[in-house]
Short mmCIF file of C-alpha atoms in Angstrom, two decimals:
data_model
loop_
_atom_site.label_atom_id
_atom_site.label_comp_id
_atom_site.label_asym_id
_atom_site.label_seq_id
_atom_site.Cartn_x
_atom_site.Cartn_y
_atom_site.Cartn_z
CA ARG A 17 75.35 141.66 89.07
CA GLY A 18 78.77 142.85 88.57
CA ASP A 19 81.08 140.17 90.69
CA LYS A 20 84.26 140.15 89.42
CA ILE A 21 87.14 137.45 90.55
CA VAL A 22 90.39 139.33 91.75
CA GLN A 23 93.47 137.19 91.93
CA VAL A 24 96.57 138.41 93.53
CA TYR A 25 99.81 136.95 92.95
CA GLN A 26 103.09 137.33 95.06
CA ASP A 27 105.82 139.30 93.31
CA LEU A 28 108.62 136.35 92.98
CA SER A 29 111.13 138.65 90.92
CA LYS A 30 114.63 137.75 91.09
CA GLU A 31 115.38 141.29 92.57
CA THR A 32 112.54 140.75 95.16
CA THR A 33 113.85 137.09 96.21
CA GLU A 34 117.45 138.63 96.60
CA TRP A 35 116.05 141.76 98.72
CA ARG A 36 114.56 139.41 101.41
CA LYS A 37 117.55 137.16 101.36
CA SER A 38 119.83 140.40 102.13
CA MET A 39 117.38 141.03 104.94
CA LYS A 40 117.85 137.68 107.04
CA PRO A 41 120.06 139.22 109.53
CA VAL A 42 117.21 141.63 110.43
CA THR A 43 114.20 139.31 109.98
CA THR A 44 116.10 136.79 111.92
CA THR A 45 116.64 138.95 114.95
CA LEU A 46 113.26 140.63 114.78
CA LEU A 47 111.76 136.68 115.31
CA LYS A 48 114.29 135.95 117.97
CA HIS A 49 113.22 139.13 119.79
CA ASN A 50 109.35 138.63 119.23
CA PHE A 51 108.91 141.25 116.90
CA ARG A 52 106.08 141.40 114.44
CA TYR A 53 106.88 142.13 110.79
CA SER A 54 105.50 142.01 107.12
CA TRP A 55 106.96 142.32 103.60
CA GLY A 56 105.79 145.15 101.78
CA HIS A 57 105.57 145.96 98.14
CA PRO A 58 107.73 146.67 96.12
CA LEU A 59 110.58 146.42 98.63
CA PHE A 60 110.18 147.23 102.34
CA LEU A 61 109.87 145.70 105.59
CA LYS A 62 107.14 146.81 107.92
CA VAL A 63 107.99 146.36 111.48
CA LEU A 64 105.69 146.66 114.55
CA LYS A 65 107.49 147.73 118.22
CA GLY A 66 104.63 148.59 120.52
CA SER A 67 101.99 150.44 119.01
CA ILE A 68 104.41 152.16 116.17
CA GLN A 69 104.91 150.78 112.55
CA HIS A 70 108.45 151.31 111.28
CA THR A 71 109.34 150.71 107.47
CA ILE A 72 112.75 149.47 106.53
CA TYR A 73 114.04 149.79 103.08
CA SER A 74 117.49 148.47 103.36
CA LEU A 75 119.73 146.38 105.32
CA GLU A 76 121.65 149.18 106.57
CA GLU A 77 118.36 151.02 107.97
CA GLY A 78 117.01 147.71 109.66
CA GLN A 79 120.60 147.22 111.17
CA HIS A 80 120.43 150.78 112.21
CA LEU A 81 117.01 150.25 114.07
CA LEU A 82 117.97 147.27 115.81
CA LYS A 83 121.00 149.31 117.25
CA ALA A 84 118.77 152.25 118.06
CA TRP A 85 116.70 149.40 120.18
CA ASN A 86 119.90 147.89 121.57
CA ILE A 87 119.48 144.71 119.95
CA GLN A 88 122.46 143.19 117.83
CA ALA A 89 121.65 141.92 114.41
CA ASP A 90 121.87 138.35 114.04
CA SER A 91 124.28 136.93 111.26
CA THR A 92 122.97 133.65 110.77
CA SER A 93 121.49 132.53 107.61
CA SER A 94 118.42 130.66 108.88
CA SER A 95 115.30 131.55 106.79
CA PRO A 96 112.71 133.99 108.60
CA ALA A 97 109.16 133.19 108.36
CA PRO A 98 106.75 136.07 107.38
CA GLY A 99 105.30 137.91 110.45
CA THR A 100 101.97 139.24 110.88
CA SER A 101 100.94 142.09 109.05
CA ALA A 102 100.75 145.38 111.29
CA THR A 103 97.81 146.94 111.39
CA THR A 104 98.88 150.38 113.33
CA SER A 105 101.09 153.09 111.79
CA GLU A 106 103.54 155.69 113.06
#
């Protein structure tokens, strides 16, 4: 029949892990303000605000976006949980 099993594994490289940890101030703040977000590959964060999807490639971009939304980025080190994948795009 041609059916094949495809296995997908999460990228757990040191670079990915360190990048995600560096984004904690942004992701923690997003969760506190009920924003949906998901991790993108290789290294970016997708954030859904209303029906618009925003893409963040660095901590500075994330902080800038939060500032544009009049939200102060959190400086705590609590671990964020992954959000729901965004389905709408800009």
